[in-house]
XYZ file of C-alpha atoms in Angstrom:
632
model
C 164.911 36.123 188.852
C 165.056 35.709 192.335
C 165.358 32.061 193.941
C 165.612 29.761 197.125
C 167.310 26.942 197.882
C 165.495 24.027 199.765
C 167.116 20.312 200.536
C 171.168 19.421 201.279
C 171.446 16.142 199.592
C 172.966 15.480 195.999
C 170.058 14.824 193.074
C 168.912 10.973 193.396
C 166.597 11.031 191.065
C 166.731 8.925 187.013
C 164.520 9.698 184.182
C 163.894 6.450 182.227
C 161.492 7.000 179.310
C 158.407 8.006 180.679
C 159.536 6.675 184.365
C 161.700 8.238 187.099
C 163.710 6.041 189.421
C 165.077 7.100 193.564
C 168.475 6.009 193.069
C 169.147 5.438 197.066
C 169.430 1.726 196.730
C 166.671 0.980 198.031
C 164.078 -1.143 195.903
C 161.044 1.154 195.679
C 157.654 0.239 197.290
C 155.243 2.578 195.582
C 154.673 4.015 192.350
C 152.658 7.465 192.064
C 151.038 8.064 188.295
C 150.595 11.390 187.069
C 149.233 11.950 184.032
C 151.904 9.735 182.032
C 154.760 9.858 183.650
C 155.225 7.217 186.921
C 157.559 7.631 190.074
C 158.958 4.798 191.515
C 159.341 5.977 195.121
C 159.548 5.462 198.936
C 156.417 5.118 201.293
C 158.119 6.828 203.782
C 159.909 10.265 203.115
C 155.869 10.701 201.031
C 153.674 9.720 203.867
C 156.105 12.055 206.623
C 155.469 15.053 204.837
C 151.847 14.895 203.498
C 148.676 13.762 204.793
C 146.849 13.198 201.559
C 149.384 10.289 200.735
C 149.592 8.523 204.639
C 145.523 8.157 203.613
C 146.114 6.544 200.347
C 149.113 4.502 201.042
C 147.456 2.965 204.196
C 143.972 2.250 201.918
C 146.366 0.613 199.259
C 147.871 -1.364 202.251
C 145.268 -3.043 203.543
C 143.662 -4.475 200.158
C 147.034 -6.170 199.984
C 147.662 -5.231 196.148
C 150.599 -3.469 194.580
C 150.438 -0.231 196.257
C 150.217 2.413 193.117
C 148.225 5.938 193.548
C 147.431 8.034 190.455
C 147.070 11.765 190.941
C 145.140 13.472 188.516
C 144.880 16.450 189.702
C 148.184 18.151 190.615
C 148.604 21.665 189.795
C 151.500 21.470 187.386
C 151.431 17.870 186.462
C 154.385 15.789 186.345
C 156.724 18.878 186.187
C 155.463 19.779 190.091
C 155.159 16.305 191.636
C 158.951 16.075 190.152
C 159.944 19.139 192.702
C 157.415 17.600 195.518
C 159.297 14.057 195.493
C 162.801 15.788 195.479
C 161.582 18.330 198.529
C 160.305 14.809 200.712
C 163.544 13.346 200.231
C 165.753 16.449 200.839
C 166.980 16.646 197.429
C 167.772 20.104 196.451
C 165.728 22.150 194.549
C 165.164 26.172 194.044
C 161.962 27.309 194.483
C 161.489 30.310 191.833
C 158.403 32.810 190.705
C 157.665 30.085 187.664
C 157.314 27.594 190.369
C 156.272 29.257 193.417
C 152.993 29.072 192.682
C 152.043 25.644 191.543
C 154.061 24.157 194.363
C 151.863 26.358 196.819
C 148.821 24.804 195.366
C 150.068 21.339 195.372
C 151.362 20.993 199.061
C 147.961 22.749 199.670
C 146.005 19.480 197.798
C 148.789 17.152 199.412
C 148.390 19.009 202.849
C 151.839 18.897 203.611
C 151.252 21.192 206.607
C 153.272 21.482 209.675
C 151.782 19.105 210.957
C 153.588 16.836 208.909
C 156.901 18.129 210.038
C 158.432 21.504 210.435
C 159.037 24.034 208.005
C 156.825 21.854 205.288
C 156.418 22.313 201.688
C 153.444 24.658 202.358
C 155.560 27.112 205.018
C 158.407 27.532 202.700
C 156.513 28.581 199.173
C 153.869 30.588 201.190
C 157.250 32.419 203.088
C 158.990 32.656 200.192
C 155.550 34.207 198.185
C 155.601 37.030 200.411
C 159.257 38.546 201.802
C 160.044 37.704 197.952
C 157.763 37.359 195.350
C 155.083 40.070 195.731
C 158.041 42.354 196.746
C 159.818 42.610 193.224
C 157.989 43.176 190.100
C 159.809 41.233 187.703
C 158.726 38.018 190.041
C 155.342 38.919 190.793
C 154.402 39.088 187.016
C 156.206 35.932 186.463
C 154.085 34.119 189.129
C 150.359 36.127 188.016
C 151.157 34.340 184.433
C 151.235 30.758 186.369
C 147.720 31.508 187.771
C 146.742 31.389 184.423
C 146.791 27.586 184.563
C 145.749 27.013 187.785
C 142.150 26.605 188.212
C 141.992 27.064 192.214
C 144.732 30.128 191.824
C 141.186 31.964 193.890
C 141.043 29.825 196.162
C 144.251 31.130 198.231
C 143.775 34.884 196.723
C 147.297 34.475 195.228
C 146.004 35.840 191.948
C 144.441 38.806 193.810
C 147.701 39.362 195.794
C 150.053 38.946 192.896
C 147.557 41.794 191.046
C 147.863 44.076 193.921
C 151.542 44.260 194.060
C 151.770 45.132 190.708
C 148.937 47.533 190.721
C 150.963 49.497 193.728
C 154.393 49.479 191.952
C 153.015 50.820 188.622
C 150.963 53.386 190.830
C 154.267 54.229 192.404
C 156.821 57.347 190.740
C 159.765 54.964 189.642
C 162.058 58.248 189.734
C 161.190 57.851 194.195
C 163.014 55.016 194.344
C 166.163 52.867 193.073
C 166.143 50.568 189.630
C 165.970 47.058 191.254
C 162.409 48.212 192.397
C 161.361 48.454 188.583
C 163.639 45.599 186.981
C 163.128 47.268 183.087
C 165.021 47.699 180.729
C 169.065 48.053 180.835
C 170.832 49.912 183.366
C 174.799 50.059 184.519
C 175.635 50.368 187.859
C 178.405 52.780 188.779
C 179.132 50.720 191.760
C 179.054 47.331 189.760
C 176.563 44.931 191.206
C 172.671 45.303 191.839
C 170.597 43.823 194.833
C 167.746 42.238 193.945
C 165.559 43.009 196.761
C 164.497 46.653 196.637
C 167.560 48.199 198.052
C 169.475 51.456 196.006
C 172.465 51.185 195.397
C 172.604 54.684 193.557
C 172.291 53.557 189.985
C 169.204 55.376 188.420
C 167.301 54.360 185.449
C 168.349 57.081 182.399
C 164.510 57.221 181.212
C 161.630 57.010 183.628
C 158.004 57.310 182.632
C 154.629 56.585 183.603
C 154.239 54.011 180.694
C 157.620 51.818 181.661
C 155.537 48.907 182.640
C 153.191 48.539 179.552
C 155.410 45.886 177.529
C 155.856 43.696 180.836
C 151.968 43.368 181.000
C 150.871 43.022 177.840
C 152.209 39.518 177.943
C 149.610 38.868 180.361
C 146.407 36.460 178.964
C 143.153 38.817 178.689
C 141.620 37.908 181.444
C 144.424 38.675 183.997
C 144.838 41.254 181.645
C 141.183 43.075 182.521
C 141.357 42.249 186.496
C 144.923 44.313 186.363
C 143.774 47.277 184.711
C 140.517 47.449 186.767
C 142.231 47.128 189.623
C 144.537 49.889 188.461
C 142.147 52.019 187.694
C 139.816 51.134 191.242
C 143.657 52.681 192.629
C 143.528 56.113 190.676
C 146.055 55.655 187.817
C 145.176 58.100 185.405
C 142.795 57.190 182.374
C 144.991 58.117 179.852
C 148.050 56.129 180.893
C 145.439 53.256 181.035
C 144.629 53.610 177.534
C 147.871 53.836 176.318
C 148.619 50.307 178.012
C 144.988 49.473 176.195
C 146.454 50.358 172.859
C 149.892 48.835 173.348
C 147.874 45.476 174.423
C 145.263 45.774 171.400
C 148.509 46.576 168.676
C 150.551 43.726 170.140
C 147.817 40.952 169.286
C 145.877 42.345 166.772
C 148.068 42.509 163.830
C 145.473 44.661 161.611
C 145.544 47.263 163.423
C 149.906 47.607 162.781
C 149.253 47.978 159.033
C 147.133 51.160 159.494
C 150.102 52.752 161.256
C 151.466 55.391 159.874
C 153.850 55.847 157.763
C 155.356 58.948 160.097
C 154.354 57.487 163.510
C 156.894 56.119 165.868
C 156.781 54.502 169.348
C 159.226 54.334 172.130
C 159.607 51.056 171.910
C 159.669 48.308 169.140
C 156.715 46.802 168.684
C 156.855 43.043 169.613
C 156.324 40.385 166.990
C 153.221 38.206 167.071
C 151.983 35.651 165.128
C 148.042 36.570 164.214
C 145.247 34.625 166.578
C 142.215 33.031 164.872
C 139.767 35.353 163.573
C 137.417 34.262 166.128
C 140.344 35.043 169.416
C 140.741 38.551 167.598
C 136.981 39.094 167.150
C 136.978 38.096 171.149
C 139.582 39.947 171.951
C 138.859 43.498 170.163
C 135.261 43.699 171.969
C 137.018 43.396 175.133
C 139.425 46.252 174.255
C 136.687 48.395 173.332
C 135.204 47.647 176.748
C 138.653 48.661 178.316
C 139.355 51.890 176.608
C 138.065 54.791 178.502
C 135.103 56.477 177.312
C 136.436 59.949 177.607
C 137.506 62.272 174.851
C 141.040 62.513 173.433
C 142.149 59.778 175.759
C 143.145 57.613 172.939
C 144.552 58.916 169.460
C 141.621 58.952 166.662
C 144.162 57.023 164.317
C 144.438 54.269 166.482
C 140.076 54.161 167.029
C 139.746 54.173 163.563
C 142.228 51.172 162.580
C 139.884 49.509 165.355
C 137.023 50.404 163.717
C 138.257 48.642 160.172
C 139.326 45.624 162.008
C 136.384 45.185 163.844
C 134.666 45.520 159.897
C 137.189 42.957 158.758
C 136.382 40.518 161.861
C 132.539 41.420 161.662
C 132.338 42.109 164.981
C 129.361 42.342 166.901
C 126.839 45.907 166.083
C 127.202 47.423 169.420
C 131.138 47.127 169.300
C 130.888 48.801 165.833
C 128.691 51.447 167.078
C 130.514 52.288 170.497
C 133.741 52.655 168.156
C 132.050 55.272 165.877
C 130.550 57.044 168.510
C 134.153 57.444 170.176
C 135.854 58.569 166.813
C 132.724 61.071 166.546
C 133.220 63.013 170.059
C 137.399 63.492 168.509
C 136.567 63.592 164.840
C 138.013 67.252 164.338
C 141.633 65.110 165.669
C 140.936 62.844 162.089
C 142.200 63.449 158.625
C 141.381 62.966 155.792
C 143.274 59.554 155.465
C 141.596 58.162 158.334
C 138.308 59.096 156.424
C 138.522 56.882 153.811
C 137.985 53.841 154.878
C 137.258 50.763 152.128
C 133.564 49.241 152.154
C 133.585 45.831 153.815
C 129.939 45.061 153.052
C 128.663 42.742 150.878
C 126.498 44.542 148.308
C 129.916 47.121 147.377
C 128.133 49.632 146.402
C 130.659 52.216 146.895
C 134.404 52.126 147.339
C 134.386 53.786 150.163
C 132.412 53.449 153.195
C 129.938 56.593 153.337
C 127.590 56.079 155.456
C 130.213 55.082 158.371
C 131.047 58.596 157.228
C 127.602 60.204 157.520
C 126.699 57.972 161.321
C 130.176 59.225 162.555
C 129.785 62.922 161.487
C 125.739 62.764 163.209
C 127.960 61.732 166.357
C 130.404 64.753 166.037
C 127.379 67.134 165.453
C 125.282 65.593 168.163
C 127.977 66.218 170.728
C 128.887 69.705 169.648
C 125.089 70.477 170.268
C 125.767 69.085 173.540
C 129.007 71.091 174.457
C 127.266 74.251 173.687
C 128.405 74.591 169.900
C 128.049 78.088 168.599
C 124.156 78.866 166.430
C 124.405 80.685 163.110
C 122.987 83.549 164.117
C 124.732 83.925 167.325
C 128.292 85.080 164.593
C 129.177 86.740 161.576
C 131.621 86.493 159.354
C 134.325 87.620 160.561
C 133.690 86.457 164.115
C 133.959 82.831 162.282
C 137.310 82.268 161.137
C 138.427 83.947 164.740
C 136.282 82.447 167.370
C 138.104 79.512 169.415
C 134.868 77.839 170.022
C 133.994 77.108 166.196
C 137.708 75.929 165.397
C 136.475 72.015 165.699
C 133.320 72.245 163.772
C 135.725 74.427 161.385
C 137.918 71.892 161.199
C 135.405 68.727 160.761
C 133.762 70.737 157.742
C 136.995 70.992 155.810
C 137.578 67.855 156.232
C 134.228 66.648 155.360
C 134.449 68.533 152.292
C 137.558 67.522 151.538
C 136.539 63.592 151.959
C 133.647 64.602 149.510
C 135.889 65.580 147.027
C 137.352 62.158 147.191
C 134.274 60.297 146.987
C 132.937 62.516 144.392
C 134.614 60.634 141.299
C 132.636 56.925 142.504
C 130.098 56.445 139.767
C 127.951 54.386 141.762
C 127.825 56.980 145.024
C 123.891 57.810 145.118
C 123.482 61.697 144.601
C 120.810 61.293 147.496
C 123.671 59.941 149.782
C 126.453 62.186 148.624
C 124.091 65.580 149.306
C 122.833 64.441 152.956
C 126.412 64.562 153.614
C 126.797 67.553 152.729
C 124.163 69.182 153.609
C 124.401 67.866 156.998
C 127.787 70.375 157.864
C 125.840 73.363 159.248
C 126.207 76.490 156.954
C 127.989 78.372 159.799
C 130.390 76.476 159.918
C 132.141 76.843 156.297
C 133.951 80.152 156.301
C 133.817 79.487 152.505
C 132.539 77.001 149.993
C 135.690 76.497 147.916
C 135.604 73.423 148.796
C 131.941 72.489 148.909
C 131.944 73.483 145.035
C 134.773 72.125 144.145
C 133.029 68.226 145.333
C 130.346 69.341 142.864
C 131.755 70.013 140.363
C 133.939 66.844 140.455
C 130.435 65.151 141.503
C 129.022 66.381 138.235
C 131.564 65.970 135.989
C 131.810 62.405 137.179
C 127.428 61.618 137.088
C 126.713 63.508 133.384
C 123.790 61.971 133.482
C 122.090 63.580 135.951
C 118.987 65.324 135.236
C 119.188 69.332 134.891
C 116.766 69.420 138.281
C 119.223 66.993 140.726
C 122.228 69.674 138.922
C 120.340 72.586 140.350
C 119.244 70.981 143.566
C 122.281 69.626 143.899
C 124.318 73.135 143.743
C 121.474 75.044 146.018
C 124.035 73.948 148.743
C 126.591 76.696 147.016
C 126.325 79.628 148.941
C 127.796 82.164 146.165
C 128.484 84.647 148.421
C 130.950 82.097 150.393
C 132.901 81.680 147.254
C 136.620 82.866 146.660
C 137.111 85.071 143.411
C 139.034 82.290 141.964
C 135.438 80.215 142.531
C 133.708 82.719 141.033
C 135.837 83.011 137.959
C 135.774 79.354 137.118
C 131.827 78.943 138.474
C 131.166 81.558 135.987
C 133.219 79.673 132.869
C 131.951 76.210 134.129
C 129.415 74.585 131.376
C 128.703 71.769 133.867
C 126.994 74.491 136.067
C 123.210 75.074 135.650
C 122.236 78.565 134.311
C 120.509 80.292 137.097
C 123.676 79.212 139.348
C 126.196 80.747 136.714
C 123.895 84.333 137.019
C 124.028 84.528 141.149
C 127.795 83.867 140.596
C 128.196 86.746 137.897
C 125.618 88.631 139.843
C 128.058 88.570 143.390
C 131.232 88.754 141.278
C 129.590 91.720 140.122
C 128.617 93.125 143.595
C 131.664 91.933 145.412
C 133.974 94.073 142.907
C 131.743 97.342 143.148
C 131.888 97.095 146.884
C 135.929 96.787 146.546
C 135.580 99.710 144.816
C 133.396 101.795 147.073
C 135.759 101.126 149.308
C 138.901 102.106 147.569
C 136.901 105.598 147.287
C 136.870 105.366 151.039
C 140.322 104.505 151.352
C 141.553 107.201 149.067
C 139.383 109.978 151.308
C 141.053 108.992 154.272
C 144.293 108.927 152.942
C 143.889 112.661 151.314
C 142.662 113.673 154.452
C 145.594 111.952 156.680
C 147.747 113.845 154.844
C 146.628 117.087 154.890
C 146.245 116.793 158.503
C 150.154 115.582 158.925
C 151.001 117.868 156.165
C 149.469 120.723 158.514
C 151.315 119.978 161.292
C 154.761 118.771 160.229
C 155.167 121.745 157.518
C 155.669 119.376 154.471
C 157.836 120.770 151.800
C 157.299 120.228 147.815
C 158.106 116.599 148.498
C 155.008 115.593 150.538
C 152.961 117.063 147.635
C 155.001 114.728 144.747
C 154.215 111.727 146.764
C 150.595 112.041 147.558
C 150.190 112.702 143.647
C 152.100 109.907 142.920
C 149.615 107.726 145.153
C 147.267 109.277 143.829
C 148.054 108.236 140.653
C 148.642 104.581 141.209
C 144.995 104.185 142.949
C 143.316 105.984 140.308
C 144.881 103.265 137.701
C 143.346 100.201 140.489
C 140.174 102.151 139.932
C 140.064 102.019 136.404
C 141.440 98.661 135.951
C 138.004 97.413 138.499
C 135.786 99.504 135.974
C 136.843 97.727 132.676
C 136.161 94.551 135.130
C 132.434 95.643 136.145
C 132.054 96.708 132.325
C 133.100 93.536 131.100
C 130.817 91.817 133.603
C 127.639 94.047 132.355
C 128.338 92.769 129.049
C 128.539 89.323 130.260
C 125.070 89.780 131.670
C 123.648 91.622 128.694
C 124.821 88.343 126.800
C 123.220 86.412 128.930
C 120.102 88.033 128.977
C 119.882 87.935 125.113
C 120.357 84.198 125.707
C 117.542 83.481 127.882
C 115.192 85.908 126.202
C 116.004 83.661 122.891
C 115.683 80.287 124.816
C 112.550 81.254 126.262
C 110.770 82.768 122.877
C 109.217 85.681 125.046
C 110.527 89.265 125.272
C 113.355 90.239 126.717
C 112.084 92.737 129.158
C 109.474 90.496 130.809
C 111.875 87.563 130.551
C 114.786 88.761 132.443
C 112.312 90.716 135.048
C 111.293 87.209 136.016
C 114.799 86.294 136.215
C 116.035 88.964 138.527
C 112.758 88.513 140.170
C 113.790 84.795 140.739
C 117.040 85.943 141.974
C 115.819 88.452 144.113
C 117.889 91.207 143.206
C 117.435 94.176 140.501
C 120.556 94.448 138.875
C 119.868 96.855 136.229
C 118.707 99.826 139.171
C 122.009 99.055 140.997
C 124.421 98.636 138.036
C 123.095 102.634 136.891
C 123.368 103.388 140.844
C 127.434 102.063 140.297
C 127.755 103.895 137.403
C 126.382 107.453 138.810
C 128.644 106.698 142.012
C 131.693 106.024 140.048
C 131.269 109.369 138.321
C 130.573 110.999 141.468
C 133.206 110.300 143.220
C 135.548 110.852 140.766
C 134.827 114.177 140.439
C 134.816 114.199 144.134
C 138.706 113.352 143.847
C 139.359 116.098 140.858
C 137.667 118.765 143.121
C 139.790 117.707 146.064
C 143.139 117.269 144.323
C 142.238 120.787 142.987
C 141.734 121.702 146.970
C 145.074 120.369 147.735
C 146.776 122.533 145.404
C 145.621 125.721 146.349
C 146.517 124.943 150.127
C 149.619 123.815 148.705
C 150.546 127.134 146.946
C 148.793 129.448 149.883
C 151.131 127.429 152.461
C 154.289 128.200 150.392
C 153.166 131.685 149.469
C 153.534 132.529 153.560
C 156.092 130.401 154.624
C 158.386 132.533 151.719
C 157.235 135.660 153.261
C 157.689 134.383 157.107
C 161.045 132.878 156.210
C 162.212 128.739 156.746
C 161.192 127.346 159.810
C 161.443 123.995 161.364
């Protein structure tokens, strides 16, 4: 820390108790009281360098009474008066950034001008304030944290002045200029010493970043704390290096929000170790850090907003601080997972485990805002535009993850099934590429509420969009007991459809193949091998086409069971009974399971009467290429 030296003479000053004594020899003729210490002092070297005590020592004069003066009011108390005494009678002293500042403001009460003799109390600090000070970073945060306890600091700007000097140096590109200018951190000098004041001397700091002053001012109080970083950003610093000084501030004296750090996450620097304020300070303190952060998106990470978010639950914070937090985690919430989801209910009624409807308000924020941005419609993309299209990745994202916070939830008995289907219902149907997961929350959901009635199970599982599901889904939909009945029939019903359509297209895929290699068999001359291996494929995709017709016939009996089962159940006949059913369902699967059939058959004689085809252009090729003779 950088220093200068005032006075010549040797230190003549004695502490007794709470009294100090000017050893010159001289019996002393005043004593000055501040707060409870007393100086037993000279009139003279006191009333040749300030005006404020020539006026009191001549009042105290003429009463005729002991001549003592209490100042109440000295910036710095006892501790600065000490320095004041020892600079009227020449002592020596150093005038440093701790100091600097409350001796400015005392010679400025005391007006020890120069008037009151040349190069005064009030010359030297505001001299050595400037060409020192505000020039070096270390000392001008040193002297902003004495401001703190000075209640005229404004008066003089000194707090203003101290703010802009560090608002230009952290503005400044440290890698411009040599390491005395930033003062951070260690650093060896090739060349052995350092000067303090600003000058290179070649030695360059081995890591320079945008964030290397964010530990020296987070040990600033919050209110110098908010003037700096306004002032920054009034200068153009960038937002986001802003909020990373926001978060490093909040993490330093809010120790809540360190035990929601991850497990995996590391900083640059170690985290400095504070004892915990009053509940009341922190409440303070993390509505003024909400008011800091910047509004924008993806400034800050969504971790870090939502261990806010539980803290400010913890401290009960005030609603508008809650609700500005979950409207910022909402505008990044496809950056969340599923950890930061589940977040513990701090209310006092407990109904759940979890808070959900934090859940539900912070997903309306997400949707609300992708509305906004121009988020894609359904009907504006299909299928396989969904899983492809950059523009739907985020609302992708946020539906995984709310299904997969569902499935969480889904085991808490006490979880309202009104609640639990707003939430997810409220994920647009667009955006699920497939409801594995949707069903799978359910089904937990179900398994964990057996007493629901049979019409909340099949309202409940309208939000199952069997197409959507996997083939593993269908499989265990279709096996499920915990399932109602009408869902279990559109499952076997799309299983059905799903595998006839795979087989369709295998026909496809075998004509296109038969005719690829005719065409290359045409044109390349293929020999008696070409012919063994397109049997041989042949072969192999006319077993994958029986093997999906014992599937579809197992499923038809499935359904014939089935429809035995609801004829029984509903004591009509069968005919009229499952009519209604597929009626219900909307489809007729008896017209398009004869429909398979007839295709199947079809087009496998299609294949026999094309493999036959093959053969005789097989046997006509090799009949003229014998008579022609070998060619290449």
């Amino acid at each position: 820390m950088a220093c200068m030296k005032l006075g010549s003479k040797s230190n003549a000053f004695q502490r007794q108790g709470q009294a100090w004594f000017c050893t010159t020899g001289l019996p002393s003729d005043i004593v000055v009281e501040v707060e409870e210490m007393s100086f037993h002092l000279h009139k003279f070297p006191l009333l040749s360098r300030s005006g404020v005590m020539e006026r009191l020592i001549a009042e105290v004069s003429e009463g005729d009474k002991k001549c003592v003066i209490c100042l109440p009011k000295i910036p710095g108390g006892a501790k600065t008066f000490e320095l004041v005494a020892k600079f009227c009678y020449g002592v020596k002293l150093e005038l440093t950034a701790s100091n600097v500042v409350y001796l400015r403001y005392a010679s400025e009460q005391l007006e020890m001008t120069e008037e009151y003799g040349e190069g005064n109390l009030g010359t030297q600090t505001e001299t050595f304030l400037n060409q020192v000070v505000l020039r070096n970073w270390k000392d001008s945060l040193k002297a902003l944290q004495t401001c703190d306890d000075i209640s005229c600091a404004e008066e003089h700007h000194v707090t203003k002045r101290c703010i802009e000097s560090l608002t230009t140096k952290a503005c400044t590109d440290p890698n411009l200029f040599g390491w005395p200018m930033m003062e951070h951190g260690p650093m060896q000098s090739p060349g052995g010493s350092v000067m303090w004041n600003g000058i290179s001397t070649g030695a360059r700091p081995k890591h320079s970043s945008s964030d290397w002053w964010y530990e020296d001012v987070s040990t600033l109080s919050l209110p110098l704390y908010k003037r700096l970083i306004s002032t920054m950003e009034s200068h153009g610093i960038r937002l986001e290096i802003l909020a990373g000084s926001v978060a490093l501030y909040a993490k330093k004296y809010l120790p809540g929000l360190n035990r929601h750090q991850g497990a995996n996450e590391s900083t640059s620097r170690s985290m400095p170790v504070t004892l915990g304020a009053p509940p009341e300070e922190q409440k303070v303190l993390l509505e003024e850090i909400d008011e800091l952060l910047p509004v924008q998106k993806g400034l800050v990470p969504t971790k870090f907003l939502f261990g806010l978010l539980r803290t400010a639950m913890i401290l009960k914070a005030n609603p508008s601080c809650l609700a500005n937090l979950e409207k910022r985690i909402g505008m990044q919430l496809d950056q969340a997972t599923l950890e930061d989801l589940l977040m513990p209910n701090f209310s006092h009624s407990m109904e759940t485990l979890y808070d959900f409807d934090c859940v539900q308000r912070i997903l309306e924020h997400f949707l609300a805002m992708d509305q906004i941005t121009g988020g894609s419609s359904p009907c504006s993309v299909d299928d396989r535009q969904l899983i492809g299209s950059p523009s739907l990745t985020p609302i992708t994202t946020v539906a995984k993850l709310i299904d997969g916070y569902l499935v969480e939830v889904a085991p808490d008995v006490n979880l309202k099934l009104p609640k639990f289907q707003a939430l997810a219902a409220a994920v647009p149907e667009y955006a699920r590429p497939l409801d594995d997961g949707l069903y799978r929350a359910i089904d937990i959901y179900l398994k964990s509420h057996p007493w629901l009635a049979e019409s909340d199970r099949e309202q409940l599982c309208r939000l199952i969009d069997c197409q959507k599901l996997s083939l593993e889904a269908c499989t265990h939909a279709a096996q499920n007991e915990r399932l109602p009945l009408r869902i279990i029939v559109q499952v076997l019903f799309f299983e059905q459809l799903q595998l006839r359509t795979s087989i369709a297209g295998c026909f496809l895929v075998s004509d296109n193949l038969d005719g690829s290699r005719q065409l290359r068999s045409g044109l390349a001359g293929s020999t008696e091998c070409g012919w063994t291996t397109a049997v041989r494929e042949n072969q192999v995709l006319k077993v994958g086409m029986d093997n999906m017709r014992m599937r579809v016939s197992e499923l038809e009996k499935e359904c014939s069971s089935m429809r035995h089962e609801i004829e029984k159940l509903s004591g009509t006949k069968g005919s009229s009974t499952w009519g209604n059913v597929s009626k219900k369902l909307g489809f007729k699967m008896k017209s398009q399971m004869c429909s398979a059939q007839e295709g199947s058959v079809s087009n496998q004689n299609n294949v026999s009467a094309k493999l036959d085809k093959a053969k005789d252009r097989h046997a006509k090729h090799k009949k003229n290429s014998s008579s022609d003779g070998f060619a290449l």
